[in-house]
XYZ file of C-alpha atoms in Angstrom:
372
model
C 11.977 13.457 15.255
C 9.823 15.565 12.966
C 10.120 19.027 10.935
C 11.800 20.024 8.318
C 15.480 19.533 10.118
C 14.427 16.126 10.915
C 14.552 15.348 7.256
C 18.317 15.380 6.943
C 18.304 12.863 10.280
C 21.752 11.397 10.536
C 22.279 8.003 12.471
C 25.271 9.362 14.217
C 23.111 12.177 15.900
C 21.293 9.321 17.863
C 22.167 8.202 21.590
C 24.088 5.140 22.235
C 21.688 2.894 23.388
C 19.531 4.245 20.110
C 22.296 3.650 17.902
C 22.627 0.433 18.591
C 19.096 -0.594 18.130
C 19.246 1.097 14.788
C 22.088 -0.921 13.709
C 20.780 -4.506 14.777
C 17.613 -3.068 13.097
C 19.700 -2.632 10.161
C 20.979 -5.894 9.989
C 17.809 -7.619 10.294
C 16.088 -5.542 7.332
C 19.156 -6.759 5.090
C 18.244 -10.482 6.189
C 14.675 -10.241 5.608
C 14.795 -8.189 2.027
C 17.131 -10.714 0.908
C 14.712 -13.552 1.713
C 11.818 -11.480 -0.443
C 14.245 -10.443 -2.946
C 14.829 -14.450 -3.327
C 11.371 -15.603 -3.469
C 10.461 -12.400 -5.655
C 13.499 -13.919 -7.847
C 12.156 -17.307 -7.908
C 8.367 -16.488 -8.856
C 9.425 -14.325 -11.594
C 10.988 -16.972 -13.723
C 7.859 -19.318 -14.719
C 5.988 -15.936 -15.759
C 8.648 -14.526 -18.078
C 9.834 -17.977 -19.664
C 5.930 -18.267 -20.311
C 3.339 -17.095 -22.979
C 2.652 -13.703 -20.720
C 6.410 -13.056 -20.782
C 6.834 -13.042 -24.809
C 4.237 -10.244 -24.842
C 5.203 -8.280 -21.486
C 6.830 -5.706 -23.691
C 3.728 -4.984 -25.884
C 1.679 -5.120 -22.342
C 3.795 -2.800 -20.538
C 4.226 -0.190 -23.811
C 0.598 0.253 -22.760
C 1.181 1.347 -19.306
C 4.495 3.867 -20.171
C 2.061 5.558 -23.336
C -0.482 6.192 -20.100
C 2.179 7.209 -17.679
C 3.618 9.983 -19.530
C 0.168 12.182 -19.760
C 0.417 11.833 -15.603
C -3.519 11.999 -15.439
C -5.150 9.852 -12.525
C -8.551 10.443 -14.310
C -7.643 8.139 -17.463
C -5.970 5.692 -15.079
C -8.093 5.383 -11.914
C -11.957 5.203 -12.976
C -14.940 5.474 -11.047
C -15.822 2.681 -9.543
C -19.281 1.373 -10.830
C -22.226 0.499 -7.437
C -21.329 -2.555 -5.500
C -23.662 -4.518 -3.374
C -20.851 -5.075 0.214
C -22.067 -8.300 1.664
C -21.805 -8.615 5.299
C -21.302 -11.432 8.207
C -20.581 -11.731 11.622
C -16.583 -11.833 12.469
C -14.752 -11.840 15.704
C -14.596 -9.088 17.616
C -11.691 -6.866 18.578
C -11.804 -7.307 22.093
C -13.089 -3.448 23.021
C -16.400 -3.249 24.634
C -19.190 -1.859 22.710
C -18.190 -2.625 19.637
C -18.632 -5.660 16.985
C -16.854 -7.068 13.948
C -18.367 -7.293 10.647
C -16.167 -9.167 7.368
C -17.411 -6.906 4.032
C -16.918 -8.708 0.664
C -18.359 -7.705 -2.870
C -18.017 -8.962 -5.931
C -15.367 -6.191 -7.497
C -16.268 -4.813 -11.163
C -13.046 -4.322 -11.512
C -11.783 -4.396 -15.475
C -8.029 -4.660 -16.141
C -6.899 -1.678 -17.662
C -4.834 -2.982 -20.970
C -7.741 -4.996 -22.683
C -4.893 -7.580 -23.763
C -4.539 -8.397 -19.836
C -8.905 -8.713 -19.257
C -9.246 -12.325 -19.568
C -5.971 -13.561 -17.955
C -6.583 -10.932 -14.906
C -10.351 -12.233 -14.781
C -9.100 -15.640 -14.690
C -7.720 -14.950 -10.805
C -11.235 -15.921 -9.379
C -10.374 -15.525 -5.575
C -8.871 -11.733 -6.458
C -12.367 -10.739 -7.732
C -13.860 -10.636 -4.193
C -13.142 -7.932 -2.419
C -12.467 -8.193 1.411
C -12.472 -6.527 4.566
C -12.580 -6.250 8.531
C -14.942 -3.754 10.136
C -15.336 -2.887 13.561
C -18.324 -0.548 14.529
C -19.183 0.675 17.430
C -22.245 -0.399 18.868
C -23.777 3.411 19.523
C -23.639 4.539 15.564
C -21.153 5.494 12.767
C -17.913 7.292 13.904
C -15.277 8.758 12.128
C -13.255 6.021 10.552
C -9.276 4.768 10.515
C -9.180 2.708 7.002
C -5.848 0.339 7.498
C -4.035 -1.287 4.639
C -1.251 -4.017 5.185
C 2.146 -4.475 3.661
C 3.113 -7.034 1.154
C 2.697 -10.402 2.773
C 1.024 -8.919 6.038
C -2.671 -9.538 5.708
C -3.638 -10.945 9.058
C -5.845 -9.018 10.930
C -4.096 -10.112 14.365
C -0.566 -8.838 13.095
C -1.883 -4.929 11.878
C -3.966 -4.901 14.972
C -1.171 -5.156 17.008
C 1.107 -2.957 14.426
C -1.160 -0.088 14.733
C -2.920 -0.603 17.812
C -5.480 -0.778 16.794
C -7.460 -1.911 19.819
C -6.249 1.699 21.175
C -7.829 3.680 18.388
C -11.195 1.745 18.650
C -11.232 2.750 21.972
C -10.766 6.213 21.736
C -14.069 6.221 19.312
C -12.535 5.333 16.426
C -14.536 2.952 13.857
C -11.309 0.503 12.015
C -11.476 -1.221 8.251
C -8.567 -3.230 7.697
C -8.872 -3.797 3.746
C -7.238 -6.785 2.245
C -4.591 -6.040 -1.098
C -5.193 -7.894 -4.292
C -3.765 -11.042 -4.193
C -3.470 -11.198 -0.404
C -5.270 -13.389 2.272
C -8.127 -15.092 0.757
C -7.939 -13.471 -2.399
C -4.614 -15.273 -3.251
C -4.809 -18.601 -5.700
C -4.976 -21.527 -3.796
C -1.725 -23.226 -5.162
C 0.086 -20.123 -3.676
C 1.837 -20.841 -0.476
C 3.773 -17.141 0.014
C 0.770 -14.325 0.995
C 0.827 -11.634 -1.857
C 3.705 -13.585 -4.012
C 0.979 -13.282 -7.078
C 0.877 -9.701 -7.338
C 4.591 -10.166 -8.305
C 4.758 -13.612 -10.528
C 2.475 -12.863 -12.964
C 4.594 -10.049 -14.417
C 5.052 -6.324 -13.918
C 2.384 -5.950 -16.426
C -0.251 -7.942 -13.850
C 1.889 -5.986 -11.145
C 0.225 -2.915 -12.136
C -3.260 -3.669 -12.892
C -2.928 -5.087 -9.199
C -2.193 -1.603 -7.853
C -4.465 -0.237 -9.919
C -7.521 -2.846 -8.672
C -6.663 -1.456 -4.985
C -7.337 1.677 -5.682
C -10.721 0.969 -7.763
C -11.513 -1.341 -4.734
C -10.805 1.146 -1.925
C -13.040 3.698 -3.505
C -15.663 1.409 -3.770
C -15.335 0.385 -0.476
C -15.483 4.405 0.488
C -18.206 4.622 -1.214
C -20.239 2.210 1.004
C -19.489 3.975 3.804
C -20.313 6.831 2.636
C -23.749 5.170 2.240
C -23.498 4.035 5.472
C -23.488 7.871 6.962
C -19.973 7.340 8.439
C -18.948 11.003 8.524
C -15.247 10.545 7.828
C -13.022 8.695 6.303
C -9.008 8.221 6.771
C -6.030 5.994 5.422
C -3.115 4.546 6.893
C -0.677 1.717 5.590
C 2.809 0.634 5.425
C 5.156 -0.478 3.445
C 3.183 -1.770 0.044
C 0.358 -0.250 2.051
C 1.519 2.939 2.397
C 2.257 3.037 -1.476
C -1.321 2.697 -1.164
C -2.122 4.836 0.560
C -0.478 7.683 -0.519
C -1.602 6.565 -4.278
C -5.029 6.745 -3.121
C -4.698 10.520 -1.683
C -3.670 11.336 -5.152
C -6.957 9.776 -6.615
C -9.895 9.915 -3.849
C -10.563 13.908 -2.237
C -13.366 12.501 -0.049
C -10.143 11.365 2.194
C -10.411 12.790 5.875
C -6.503 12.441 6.119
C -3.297 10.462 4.603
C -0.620 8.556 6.789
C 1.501 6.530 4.365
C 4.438 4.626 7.208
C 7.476 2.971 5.626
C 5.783 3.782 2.489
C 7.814 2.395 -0.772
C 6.864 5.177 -3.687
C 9.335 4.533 -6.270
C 9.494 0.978 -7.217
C 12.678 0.918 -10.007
C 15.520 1.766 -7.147
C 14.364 -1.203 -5.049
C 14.346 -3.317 -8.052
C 18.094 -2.516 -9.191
C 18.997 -2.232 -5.436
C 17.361 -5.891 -4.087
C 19.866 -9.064 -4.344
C 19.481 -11.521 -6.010
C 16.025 -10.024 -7.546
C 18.253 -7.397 -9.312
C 20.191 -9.996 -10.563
C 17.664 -11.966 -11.766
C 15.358 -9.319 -13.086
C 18.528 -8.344 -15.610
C 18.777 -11.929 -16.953
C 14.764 -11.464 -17.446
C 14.547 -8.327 -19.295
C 17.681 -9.711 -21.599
C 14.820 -12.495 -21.975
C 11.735 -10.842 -22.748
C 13.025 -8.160 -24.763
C 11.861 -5.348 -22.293
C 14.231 -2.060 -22.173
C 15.083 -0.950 -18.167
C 13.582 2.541 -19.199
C 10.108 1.174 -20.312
C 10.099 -0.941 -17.417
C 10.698 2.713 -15.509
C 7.996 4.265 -17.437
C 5.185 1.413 -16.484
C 5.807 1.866 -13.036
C 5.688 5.449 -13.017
C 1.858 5.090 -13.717
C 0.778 3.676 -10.227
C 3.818 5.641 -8.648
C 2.499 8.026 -5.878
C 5.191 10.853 -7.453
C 3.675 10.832 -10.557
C 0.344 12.864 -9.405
C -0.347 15.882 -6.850
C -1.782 15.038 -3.623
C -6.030 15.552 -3.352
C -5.918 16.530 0.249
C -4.302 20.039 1.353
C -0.453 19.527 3.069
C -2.194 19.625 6.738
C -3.905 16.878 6.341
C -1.155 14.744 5.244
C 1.695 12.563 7.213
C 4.725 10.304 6.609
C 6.337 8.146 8.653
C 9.594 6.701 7.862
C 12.249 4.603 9.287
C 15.901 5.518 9.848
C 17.353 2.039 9.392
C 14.890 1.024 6.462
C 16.388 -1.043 4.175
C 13.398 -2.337 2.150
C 11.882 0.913 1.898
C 14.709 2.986 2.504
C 14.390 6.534 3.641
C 15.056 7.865 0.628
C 11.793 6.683 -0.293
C 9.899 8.479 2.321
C 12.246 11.659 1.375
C 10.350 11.708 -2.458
C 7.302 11.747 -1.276
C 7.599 14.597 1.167
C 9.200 16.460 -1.346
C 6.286 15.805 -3.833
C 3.600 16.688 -1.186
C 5.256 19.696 -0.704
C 6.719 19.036 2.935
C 4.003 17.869 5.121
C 4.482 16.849 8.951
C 6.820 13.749 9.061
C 7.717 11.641 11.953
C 11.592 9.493 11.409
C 11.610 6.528 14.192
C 14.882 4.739 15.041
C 14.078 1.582 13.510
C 13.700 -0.595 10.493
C 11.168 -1.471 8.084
C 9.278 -3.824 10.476
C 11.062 -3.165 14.052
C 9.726 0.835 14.753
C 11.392 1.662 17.914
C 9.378 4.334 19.822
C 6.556 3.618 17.881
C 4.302 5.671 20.249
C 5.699 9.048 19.411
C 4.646 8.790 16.050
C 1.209 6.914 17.097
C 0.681 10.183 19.284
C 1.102 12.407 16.405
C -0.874 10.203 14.347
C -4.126 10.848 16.601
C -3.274 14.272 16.116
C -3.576 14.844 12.626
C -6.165 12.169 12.798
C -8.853 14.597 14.981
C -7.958 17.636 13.403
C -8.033 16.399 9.902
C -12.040 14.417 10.728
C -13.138 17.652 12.591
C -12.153 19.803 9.395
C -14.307 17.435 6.716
């Protein structure tokens, strides 16, 4: 389903067999967001009943005072030169190709300079990672993947994306690796990704913001490299991402944020128990619901215009969503100004006729690297 009528997609237009998918879809997204929700719940407690969480109200004043100018050039700075180390990984399985793992030491500053030393004291976060496979015959146009919250593994967003597929068609792959993810998580921390979360919203955002410094240092090695185009594609926490990082970085080929989340407050009044529980904390710390809504707003994808022109932009959203509901998907192809986007009967991790969407993906994907 795509267009502009396929934005008002109703679940009761579907086929039988269709609507029954999307309803056992449905209840499996409720399961699984109120398993996050729960261990979002229970990491937020040490932080806020801690030193950080007597000062998150000064720390996150600092964020809303930024927010309200909405200007990505006194938020997302230039990343400084980084020297991308290189090894051998394992390869993808596709002929003619090989695997290398990039990490660099990111320069990365926090933002608020009341957050430096406690962000700088997350040693693992300060490398930077990644997967990428080359071709063996030279640079090619490139498909930049980032995961969701608590999806790292290279095995799981190959399959997701298929990813083996794209290589094939010519298609060089990076599969970048969030803040706090992987092997850049502490290693007392058993959940993948919890940390962006239980260090406070406050960390929460400099964590966004680090991605985005990261990513554009990583583009700008391959842009040393002579790759002659660049594109993004991510879901869920990864396609907040991704569409954050077409509001900051121009030298993108194309945009394809899928399941993207781009407005974080709803979710957190909407997620039991973490709405529950992030009440009793704000009662604790002192810290309003609006400034809370005013932090976020400065790493929200809605808060600045798109860098790339409308045709060279895509969502993809899910009907039966329930972690990143549709509605979220809706905002942001408002805000772009209504670029192509693809609904798929599905849920936030079960995309029923993926392929249709894939299809359309490679699409945009060639016209978008043959235009740059």
């Amino acid at each position: 389903m795509t267009g502009a009528d396929a934005a008002l997609a109703s679940p009761g237009d579907l086929a039988l067999r269709a609507r029954v998918a999307y309803h056992a879809a449905v209840a499996g997204d409720y399961v699984l967001r109120t398993a996050l929700a729960t261990a979002l719940s229970s990491s937020l407690v040490p932080a806020a009943l801690g030193p950080q969480g007597r000062r998150e109200r000064t720390l996150l004043g600092f964020y809303a005072e930024l927010a309200e100018a909405r200007d990505p050039r006194t938020v997302f700075h230039d990343p400084e030169h980084v020297e991308v180390l290189t090894a051998t990984g394992r390869g993808p399985g596709v002929p003619g190709g090989r695997v290398e793992v990039l990490r660099f030491a990111s320069p990365y500053v926090a933002l608020n300079p009341d957050l430096r030393r406690e962000y700088a004291a997350h040693v693992n976060n300060a490398t930077a990672r990644a997967q990428h496979w080359l071709h063996e015959s030279g640079r090619r146009p490139t498909l930049c993947v980032i995961h969701g919250f608590g999806a790292s593994p290279a095995w799981f967003n190959t399959a997701f994306f298929s990813l083996r597929s794209f290589f094939a068609e010519g298609w060089d792959v990076v599969l970048f690796t969030l803040p706090f993810h992987g092997s850049r998580r502490g290693a007392r921390r058993t959940l993948n990704g919890l940390e962006l979360f239980s260090h406070g919203m406050a960390s929460f955002t400099e964590g966004v913001i680090h991605a985005i410094h990261d990513l554009r240092a990583l583009l700008d090695h391959l842009e040393r490299q002579g790759v002659p185009a660049v594109g993004v594609t991510g879901l869920s926490l990864g396609g907040y991402t991704s569409a954050l990082l077409a509001a900051v970085e121009p030298r993108l080929a194309f945009a394809v944020p899928n399941a993207p989340v781009t407005h974080v407050p709803p979710l957190l009044d909407s997620w039991f128990p973490a709405n529950l529980t992030g009440a009793v904390l704000r009662s604790v710390t002192g810290v309003p619901h609006d400034l809370l809504q005013r932090t976020l707003a400065l790493t929200s994808p809605l808060s600045y215009p798109a860098a790339l022109p409308n045709d060279r932009l895509m969502i993809v959203a899910g009907l039966g969503d329930r972690l990143a509901p549709p509605e979220q998907s809706l905002l942001l192809w408002e805000h772009w100004g209504r670029p192509e986007l693809h609904w798929f009967v599905g849920s936030h991790v079960l995309h029923f006729g993926r392929g249709s969407y894939l299809r359309a993906m490679r699409e945009l994907m060639h016209r978008a690297s043959a235009a740059s």
